[in-house]
Amino acid sequence: MTQPQPHPPYRAVILCGGSGSRLWPLSRELLPKQFIRLTDDRSLLQNTLRRLDSAGAQARPMLVCNEAHRYIAAEQALEMDIQDVEIVLEPFARNTAPAIAAATLRAMRDGEDPIMLIMPSDHVLEDGPVLAEAFAQAYQAAREGALVTFGITPTAPLSGYGYIQAAEPGDLAPARRVRRFVEKPSPEVAQRFIEDGGYFWNSGMFAFQASVFLTEMERLAPKILAQVRAAVAAGQGESALFQLDSAAFEACPSDSMDYAIMERTDSAVVIPLAASWSDVGAWDAVWGIAQKTAEGNSTTGDVMVEDSRNCLIHSTSRLVASVGLDDIVVIETADAVLVAHKTRSQDVKRLVEVFKTQHRAEMNHHREVQRPWGSYDSVGHGPRYQVKRITVKPGARLSSQMHHHRAEHWVVVSGTARIYNGDKQYLLTENQSTYIPLGEVHSLENPGKIPLEIIEVQSGAYLGEDDIVRFQDMYGRV
């Protein structure tokens, strides 16, 4: 096998789907775990984007995400000073095989046949020379026709991960042929895997030549490929933002890359990767990778700990104090608090399923809700009134809209607001206010260089977010 190139020209694809329900209440449907700052001052997606330097990715990254997350994905890339990204929007969640197929077809649209690197957006992976070398080795194996996955050298018999059994090194060394995949074995079986050797944690990362992958899809998952081809052919958008066709993609079978292709192909190989890795799938995993005190406690925010051990305590908006706790998870946000035994972290998903049946808003979003133009925080409410703090980014503008059931008072706290109120247009600055009558068409813009903050007091018979009739919107929501 030829020596690996130091900077292989990958086309990188980052999969931004998934709801991260086991990490509730920090992770919500409208702000899932890949977009939250879980381990440091960058989101998991942003740390994944940083990893592209190790991959030597020369073309702009492609992000595959849900329609609801398009703006936050683009904004987080901009925060990393990545100006040129391609975003492919999935109208429905259909697991990783259709998502990867769509990304591959988009990457080949100009007649190119790139080596693809597929990375989840919601994992923690140690960057550095070991990772760069593994990416370079995978590139060479992919050039020789292999479908590559990356196997993490296991450090403990964890039963929450999938395992890959590798054959002895052979013609593609250091890549090794895959013998089989094992999905989440029992702790006893996982311990035997560790003792036997030759088993790796399944990282969910892949590398392959685009045409080779599509040929295998045509052979092993033709129904998926046919529907994805139709969804791409009938999709709409420019090169920077592409929306898959809703009807065609909805009819696509839902399946993972492992089940649809990797477990059935004869071309699967695994690149061993001896690096620190976690899928941070639940709160016990977050505790496992976090910095801890001598007593085993990991704390974030305004937290006081007394006589407590091996706890994960996260405060977002207020003081959280603990006394006499062992192996407990406490996660506080402005509108919800989770208290769980660390060994029951996986069961948080069951709570979220109950929230769905009860149509609870806490499942979908935080009290502070992100919008393309900024955010709003519902700071108080009562019968026939609601108070919000609205933050508008510089240069951003809310849609031109009206409400059937509520009137609004706006008070500028900081910055400058340009108000569109019926046929009137005027500027407001700090400590100035205005009134928007019920039924009046209105809009709000930040023409300044700093964030605009206003306090909005709504009053009326119905105050739901669905009482909005949009007429014009710079974000395409009309």
XYZ file of C-alpha atoms in Angstrom:
478
model
C 0.000 0.000 0.000
C 1.296 3.503 -0.833
C 2.347 5.896 1.903
C -0.442 8.225 3.117
C -0.477 11.791 1.875
C 0.016 14.412 4.599
C -2.911 16.548 3.379
C -5.458 14.443 1.468
C -8.118 16.465 -0.377
C -11.260 15.204 1.326
C -14.750 16.558 0.671
C -15.975 16.770 4.260
C -19.611 16.183 5.218
C -20.850 16.854 8.747
C -24.116 15.222 9.761
C -26.053 17.645 11.948
C -29.223 15.615 12.547
C -30.292 14.042 15.811
C -32.221 15.392 18.772
C -29.925 14.474 21.679
C -32.939 13.712 23.864
C -30.860 11.969 26.553
C -29.171 15.315 27.256
C -32.403 17.111 28.110
C -32.891 19.780 29.456
C -29.821 21.377 27.846
C -30.556 19.654 24.540
C -33.965 20.426 23.023
C -35.507 19.694 19.612
C -34.901 23.254 18.381
C -31.431 23.395 19.949
C -30.090 19.808 20.084
C -26.781 18.760 21.565
C -24.650 19.367 18.462
C -25.361 23.100 18.731
C -24.854 23.564 22.487
C -21.648 24.333 24.354
C -21.333 21.127 26.295
C -17.633 20.589 26.991
C -15.995 23.997 26.400
C -16.766 27.438 24.949
C -17.517 25.984 21.498
C -20.424 23.829 20.430
C -19.882 20.195 19.415
C -20.493 21.218 15.797
C -17.869 23.947 16.020
C -15.318 21.527 17.453
C -16.116 19.155 14.586
C -15.480 21.973 12.102
C -12.101 22.563 13.738
C -11.231 18.936 13.092
C -11.345 19.529 9.343
C -7.803 20.906 9.494
C -6.613 17.473 10.622
C -8.514 15.937 7.710
C -6.850 18.241 5.192
C -10.288 19.010 3.729
C -9.624 21.367 0.820
C -13.179 22.034 -0.341
C -15.792 23.809 1.707
C -17.583 21.636 4.267
C -21.095 20.377 3.654
C -23.548 20.363 6.557
C -26.625 18.114 6.389
C -29.249 19.340 8.819
C -32.919 19.793 9.558
C -34.796 22.802 8.195
C -35.321 24.080 11.753
C -31.554 24.273 12.334
C -30.395 25.897 9.100
C -29.712 29.332 10.572
C -27.964 28.216 13.739
C -25.756 25.826 11.726
C -24.734 28.620 9.358
C -24.205 31.079 12.210
C -21.992 28.706 14.169
C -19.855 28.144 11.082
C -19.497 31.912 10.695
C -18.447 32.181 14.340
C -15.561 29.851 13.416
C -14.697 32.224 10.540
C -15.805 29.609 7.988
C -17.432 31.806 5.376
C -18.146 29.240 2.690
C -20.265 26.251 3.690
C -22.826 24.225 1.787
C -25.989 23.300 3.698
C -28.270 20.467 2.606
C -31.677 20.544 4.310
C -33.557 17.374 5.173
C -37.352 17.868 5.325
C -37.661 14.687 7.411
C -35.297 12.649 9.582
C -34.399 9.484 7.678
C -31.255 8.338 9.517
C -27.686 8.414 8.263
C -27.776 6.312 5.070
C -30.133 8.658 3.165
C -28.335 11.726 4.547
C -24.953 10.438 3.385
C -26.372 9.466 -0.007
C -27.813 12.946 -0.504
C -24.516 14.585 0.430
C -22.605 12.302 -1.938
C -24.922 13.048 -4.870
C -24.583 16.772 -4.218
C -20.788 16.468 -4.079
C -20.804 14.759 -7.512
C -23.158 17.214 -9.232
C -20.400 18.873 -11.282
C -18.980 15.592 -12.519
C -16.454 15.230 -9.711
C -15.728 11.980 -7.880
C -14.227 13.108 -4.571
C -13.037 11.135 -1.581
C -15.729 11.797 1.027
C -15.163 12.133 4.774
C -18.358 11.739 6.833
C -18.325 12.983 10.420
C -21.053 13.211 13.072
C -21.436 16.704 14.490
C -22.199 15.622 18.054
C -19.174 13.617 19.203
C -16.105 14.566 21.226
C -12.839 13.466 19.617
C -9.282 14.327 20.552
C -7.605 16.238 17.757
C -3.925 16.039 16.892
C -1.317 14.076 14.916
C -2.895 10.675 15.640
C -6.195 11.796 14.140
C -4.522 13.435 11.135
C -2.579 10.244 10.441
C -5.755 8.126 10.664
C -7.523 10.443 8.205
C -4.584 10.178 5.788
C -4.571 6.363 6.063
C -8.316 6.257 5.435
C -7.880 8.423 2.348
C -5.456 5.935 0.819
C -7.728 2.970 1.606
C -10.686 4.795 0.070
C -8.699 5.473 -3.102
C -8.184 1.730 -3.393
C -11.930 1.067 -3.297
C -12.568 0.462 0.385
C -15.499 1.761 2.420
C -13.707 2.961 5.533
C -14.941 3.336 9.074
C -12.871 4.442 12.053
C -12.584 2.215 15.117
C -11.715 3.763 18.461
C -9.362 1.723 20.617
C -11.576 0.838 23.618
C -10.465 1.829 27.089
C -13.268 0.151 29.066
C -15.970 -2.501 28.477
C -18.725 0.035 27.848
C -22.029 -1.478 26.773
C -23.513 1.719 25.349
C -21.327 1.692 22.231
C -21.346 -0.412 19.081
C -18.255 -2.546 18.455
C -16.377 -3.507 15.285
C -14.429 -6.762 15.080
C -11.439 -6.372 12.774
C -9.528 -9.039 10.898
C -5.769 -9.297 11.173
C -3.827 -6.664 9.168
C -3.568 -7.639 5.530
C -3.342 -6.154 2.053
C -4.746 -2.761 3.087
C -2.690 -2.347 6.270
C -2.896 -0.324 8.453
C -6.576 -0.611 7.486
C -8.093 -3.951 8.516
C -10.979 -5.826 6.970
C -14.191 -5.730 9.016
C -15.377 -9.116 10.238
C -18.584 -8.002 11.912
C -20.427 -5.213 13.744
C -21.854 -5.803 17.231
C -24.506 -3.370 18.463
C -24.250 -2.475 22.174
C -23.200 -5.762 23.782
C -23.763 -6.571 27.444
C -21.010 -5.477 29.870
C -19.864 -9.104 30.139
C -19.565 -9.497 26.369
C -17.853 -6.109 26.066
C -15.321 -7.228 28.681
C -14.604 -10.345 26.633
C -14.093 -8.175 23.545
C -11.493 -6.127 25.417
C -9.698 -9.247 26.589
C -9.743 -10.912 23.156
C -8.465 -7.828 21.330
C -9.266 -6.905 17.753
C -12.449 -5.053 18.721
C -13.002 -1.308 18.410
C -15.713 1.154 19.321
C -17.766 2.227 16.310
C -17.094 5.957 15.847
C -19.742 6.621 13.178
C -17.152 8.259 10.875
C -16.648 7.070 7.303
C -14.459 7.674 4.268
C -15.002 6.463 0.706
C -14.772 7.376 -2.952
C -18.114 8.821 -3.963
C -18.668 6.575 -6.981
C -17.692 3.435 -5.038
C -20.210 4.231 -2.323
C -23.034 4.857 -4.791
C -22.267 1.593 -6.572
C -22.614 -0.271 -3.273
C -25.818 1.599 -2.479
C -27.230 0.623 -5.844
C -26.469 -3.006 -5.016
C -27.378 -3.125 -1.313
C -29.915 -0.333 -0.734
C -31.500 0.476 -4.126
C -34.773 1.770 -2.675
C -32.960 4.302 -0.505
C -30.770 5.456 -3.385
C -33.720 5.769 -5.780
C -35.686 7.982 -3.399
C -32.670 10.103 -2.538
C -31.892 10.576 -6.233
C -35.479 11.745 -6.746
C -35.248 14.069 -3.707
C -32.034 15.622 -5.064
C -33.321 15.886 -8.638
C -36.507 17.658 -7.520
C -34.795 19.695 -4.802
C -34.453 23.448 -4.855
C -31.803 25.962 -3.961
C -28.384 27.286 -4.816
C -25.015 25.745 -4.105
C -24.873 27.331 -0.641
C -28.298 26.113 0.496
C -30.146 23.155 -0.993
C -33.550 21.825 0.087
C -34.266 18.159 -0.678
C -37.680 17.534 -2.183
C -40.126 16.861 0.612
C -42.384 14.265 -1.048
C -39.543 12.145 -2.415
C -37.528 12.235 0.798
C -40.541 11.415 2.962
C -41.000 8.222 0.918
C -37.360 7.216 1.501
C -36.772 4.209 3.811
C -35.090 5.166 7.077
C -31.884 3.263 7.805
C -28.429 3.805 9.226
C -25.214 3.666 7.239
C -24.109 0.637 9.254
C -27.263 -1.418 8.709
C -27.851 -0.412 5.086
C -24.285 -0.680 3.773
C -21.369 -1.353 6.125
C -22.672 -4.591 7.641
C -23.483 -6.028 4.207
C -20.653 -4.898 1.960
C -17.480 -6.865 1.253
C -15.502 -3.623 1.010
C -15.703 -2.489 4.653
C -12.419 -1.787 6.437
C -11.654 -0.194 9.770
C -8.845 2.232 10.567
C -7.798 1.834 14.239
C -7.763 5.171 16.037
C -6.126 5.401 19.461
C -7.629 8.739 20.494
C -9.911 9.941 23.246
C -13.494 9.781 21.941
C -17.060 9.891 23.225
C -20.453 10.131 21.584
C -21.589 12.068 24.691
C -24.895 10.249 24.360
C -26.064 10.793 27.950
C -25.155 12.693 31.096
C -22.978 9.909 32.512
C -20.835 10.181 29.363
C -20.552 13.948 29.858
C -19.394 13.343 33.423
C -16.908 10.760 32.159
C -15.035 13.219 29.914
C -15.388 16.305 32.135
C -12.727 17.772 34.394
C -13.432 16.723 37.972
C -12.394 17.632 41.486
C -10.626 15.235 43.846
C -14.090 14.157 45.025
C -15.107 13.316 41.445
C -17.488 16.254 41.015
C -17.855 18.196 37.778
C -19.611 21.558 38.080
C -20.575 24.281 35.629
C -22.037 27.676 36.502
C -23.007 28.983 39.932
C -22.693 25.758 41.949
C -21.840 25.079 45.603
C -21.011 21.512 46.679
C -20.884 20.160 50.229
C -20.055 16.530 51.084
C -20.935 15.266 47.601
C -19.040 12.852 45.361
C -18.988 11.791 41.703
C -21.736 14.249 40.736
C -22.380 16.263 37.590
C -24.012 19.582 38.447
C -24.747 22.207 35.780
C -26.303 25.589 36.518
C -27.488 27.894 33.761
C -29.410 30.679 35.462
C -29.218 30.470 39.266
C -27.355 29.117 42.278
C -27.497 25.323 42.623
C -26.296 23.855 45.929
C -25.844 20.205 46.871
C -25.347 18.448 50.212
C -24.629 14.756 50.716
C -25.104 13.582 47.109
C -23.391 10.611 45.449
C -23.463 9.772 41.735
C -26.206 12.320 41.008
C -26.803 14.453 37.912
C -28.384 17.891 38.404
C -28.970 19.994 35.285
C -30.622 23.394 35.798
C -31.958 25.661 33.061
C -34.216 28.705 33.245
C -37.387 26.635 32.739
C -36.555 23.080 33.857
C -34.408 21.093 36.309
C -33.329 17.474 35.880
C -32.288 15.375 38.896
C -31.234 11.803 38.121
C -28.972 9.052 39.353
C -25.955 8.902 37.089
C -26.527 5.227 36.314
C -30.015 6.073 34.986
C -28.837 8.688 32.491
C -30.044 6.675 29.508
C -33.605 6.809 30.873
C -33.846 10.581 30.378
C -35.033 9.760 26.859
C -38.100 8.084 28.390
C -38.976 11.364 30.100
C -38.779 13.200 26.795
C -41.138 10.658 25.224
C -43.652 11.451 27.975
C -43.221 15.174 27.282
C -44.150 14.498 23.647
C -47.447 12.875 24.623
C -48.196 15.848 26.879
C -47.173 18.407 24.205
C -44.902 20.186 26.668
C -43.013 23.177 25.298
C -39.962 22.254 27.401
C -39.303 19.383 25.014
C -38.982 21.695 22.017
C -37.187 24.821 23.136
C -35.612 26.707 25.995
C -37.166 29.737 27.605
C -34.794 31.770 25.442
C -35.640 30.866 21.845
C -33.156 31.364 19.007
C -34.368 33.013 15.805
C -32.521 33.921 12.560
C -32.591 37.579 13.589
C -31.566 37.009 17.227
C -33.532 35.612 20.165
C -36.375 36.215 22.587
C -36.672 35.283 26.253
C -40.085 34.945 27.883
C -39.328 36.567 31.237
C -42.872 36.695 32.636
C -46.508 35.924 31.862
C -49.980 35.869 33.344
C -53.629 36.017 32.289
C -53.819 38.117 29.091
C -50.196 39.361 29.204
C -46.664 38.198 28.437
C -43.292 39.951 28.793
C -40.335 39.159 26.512
C -36.769 40.379 26.224
C -35.977 40.571 22.501
C -32.427 40.745 21.140
C -31.910 41.669 17.470
C -28.514 41.206 15.833
C -26.928 44.147 13.977
C -28.400 44.461 10.485
C -31.179 41.973 11.217
C -34.903 42.560 10.822
C -37.998 40.752 12.040
C -40.650 39.822 9.487
C -43.358 42.280 8.474
C -46.307 40.841 10.394
C -49.538 41.382 12.267
C -51.468 39.732 15.107
C -55.195 39.067 15.358
C -55.383 38.713 19.136
C -52.727 40.856 20.797
C -51.294 44.368 20.987
C -47.678 45.101 21.905
C -45.678 47.764 23.761
C -41.960 48.009 22.963
C -39.350 49.693 25.192
C -35.779 50.015 23.898
C -33.240 48.971 26.545
C -30.068 49.334 24.479
C -29.159 50.031 20.861
C -31.224 51.682 18.150
C -34.483 50.345 16.690
C -36.050 51.208 13.369
C -39.800 50.741 13.772
C -42.257 50.032 10.961
C -45.729 50.657 12.403
C -48.477 50.734 9.809
C -47.563 53.460 7.319
C -45.148 55.136 9.796
C -41.396 54.564 10.064
C -39.264 56.000 12.884
C -36.192 55.420 15.075
C -36.185 54.707 18.804
C -33.178 54.731 21.118
C -32.564 53.780 24.739
C -35.510 54.440 27.128
C -37.896 55.309 24.295
C -41.041 53.265 23.620
C -43.846 52.683 21.124
C -47.221 50.942 20.885
C -48.300 48.433 18.212
C -52.121 48.198 18.060
C -53.886 44.892 17.524
C -54.147 44.118 13.801
C -51.499 46.655 12.726
C -48.836 45.518 10.242
C -45.429 46.135 11.842
C -41.752 45.211 11.847
C -38.586 45.850 13.837
C -35.038 46.352 12.535
C -31.619 46.905 14.062
C -29.803 49.435 11.834
C -26.906 49.809 14.274
C -23.558 48.128 14.948
C -24.402 46.680 18.376
C -27.176 44.266 19.444
C -30.583 45.840 19.948
C -32.446 44.871 23.130
C -36.081 45.716 23.755
C -38.679 44.715 26.306
C -41.939 43.660 24.681
C -45.175 43.577 26.667
C -47.937 41.653 24.899
C -51.563 41.953 25.965
C -54.616 40.264 24.532
C -56.914 37.275 24.532
C -54.417 34.887 22.912
C -50.608 35.154 23.087
C -49.395 32.050 21.236
C -46.543 32.183 18.727
C -48.891 30.904 16.020
C -50.796 34.216 16.079
C -48.412 35.657 13.493
C -49.391 36.536 9.922
C -46.200 37.238 7.950
C -46.184 39.431 4.843
C -42.454 39.849 4.118
C -39.475 38.061 5.600
C -35.763 38.229 4.728
C -35.322 34.636 5.981
C -37.828 33.018 3.619
C -40.494 32.178 6.243
C -43.483 33.694 4.427
